[in-house]
Amino acid sequence: MTSGNIQMGPDPDRILTALKRALRDNPRMRNRSAQEVSKELVQQGYLEEEADPVLVAEMLDVLQGRDQSTERGFQEEEGEEAEEASPT
């Protein structure tokens, strides 16, 4: 039995795994709405049933935040290496 706005669907771990795989295969998916991404995950075989678009949107935000922090960390490491290499 469900009540209110609660939608049954894949568990968050399965959605996250599917999103990671889908974004690796098609990075342009990040530019689509969460509702479109939710449908595409099913159409492209990453999930068997459609995920709640609100949950998909939250996970896309989390993944984007991870990507940005990883990118910043990589840029900082490059900057440190460049400083160590320069004889100033």
XYZ file of C-alpha atoms in Angstrom:
88
model
C 0.000 0.000 0.000
C 1.261 3.466 -0.841
C 0.063 6.825 0.335
C 0.410 10.400 -0.800
C 3.127 11.202 -3.285
C 5.253 8.150 -2.590
C 6.043 6.328 -5.819
C 7.333 2.799 -5.885
C 10.238 2.076 -8.169
C 13.851 1.006 -8.235
C 15.841 1.512 -5.058
C 18.255 4.474 -4.943
C 21.387 2.311 -5.242
C 20.125 0.762 -8.476
C 19.212 4.197 -9.835
C 22.637 5.580 -8.969
C 24.410 2.652 -10.620
C 22.223 2.982 -13.718
C 22.834 6.735 -13.893
C 26.597 6.315 -13.649
C 26.596 3.779 -16.484
C 24.216 5.820 -18.624
C 26.187 9.040 -18.166
C 29.431 7.256 -18.970
C 27.845 5.961 -22.190
C 26.067 9.221 -23.032
C 27.348 12.331 -21.183
C 24.836 14.548 -23.015
C 22.146 12.967 -20.874
C 23.154 15.505 -18.167
C 21.570 18.244 -20.268
C 18.121 16.635 -20.204
C 15.373 16.979 -17.635
C 15.178 14.437 -14.834
C 11.890 13.166 -16.245
C 13.499 12.545 -19.652
C 16.492 10.844 -18.020
C 14.192 8.641 -15.957
C 12.408 7.465 -19.115
C 15.650 6.999 -21.041
C 17.097 4.796 -18.305
C 14.262 2.351 -18.978
C 14.220 2.753 -22.767
C 17.950 2.108 -22.999
C 17.855 -0.891 -20.655
C 19.652 0.551 -17.619
C 16.566 0.034 -15.414
C 13.542 -2.246 -15.687
C 11.085 0.332 -14.375
C 10.973 4.108 -14.387
C 12.510 5.877 -11.404
C 10.953 8.829 -9.617
C 12.167 11.949 -11.506
C 12.693 13.817 -8.218
C 15.092 11.109 -7.043
C 16.816 11.099 -10.439
C 17.262 14.893 -10.248
C 18.811 14.638 -6.776
C 21.206 11.933 -7.906
C 22.191 13.898 -11.003
C 23.032 16.822 -8.713
C 25.110 14.568 -6.469
C 26.979 13.115 -9.435
C 27.571 16.550 -10.902
C 28.921 17.769 -7.565
C 31.310 14.802 -7.434
C 32.495 15.489 -10.967
C 33.137 19.146 -10.188
C 35.027 18.394 -6.978
C 37.104 15.749 -8.752
C 37.859 18.203 -11.531
C 38.847 20.908 -9.017
C 41.105 18.457 -7.210
C 42.750 17.467 -10.475
C 43.283 21.116 -11.414
C 44.789 21.844 -7.991
C 47.175 18.889 -8.346
C 48.239 20.117 -11.784
C 48.855 23.576 -10.328
C 50.988 22.143 -7.524
C 53.068 20.136 -9.994
C 53.569 23.208 -12.150
C 54.701 25.218 -9.104
C 57.160 22.502 -8.070
C 58.572 22.329 -11.588
C 59.099 26.079 -11.971
C 62.440 27.303 -10.637
C 61.088 30.573 -9.168
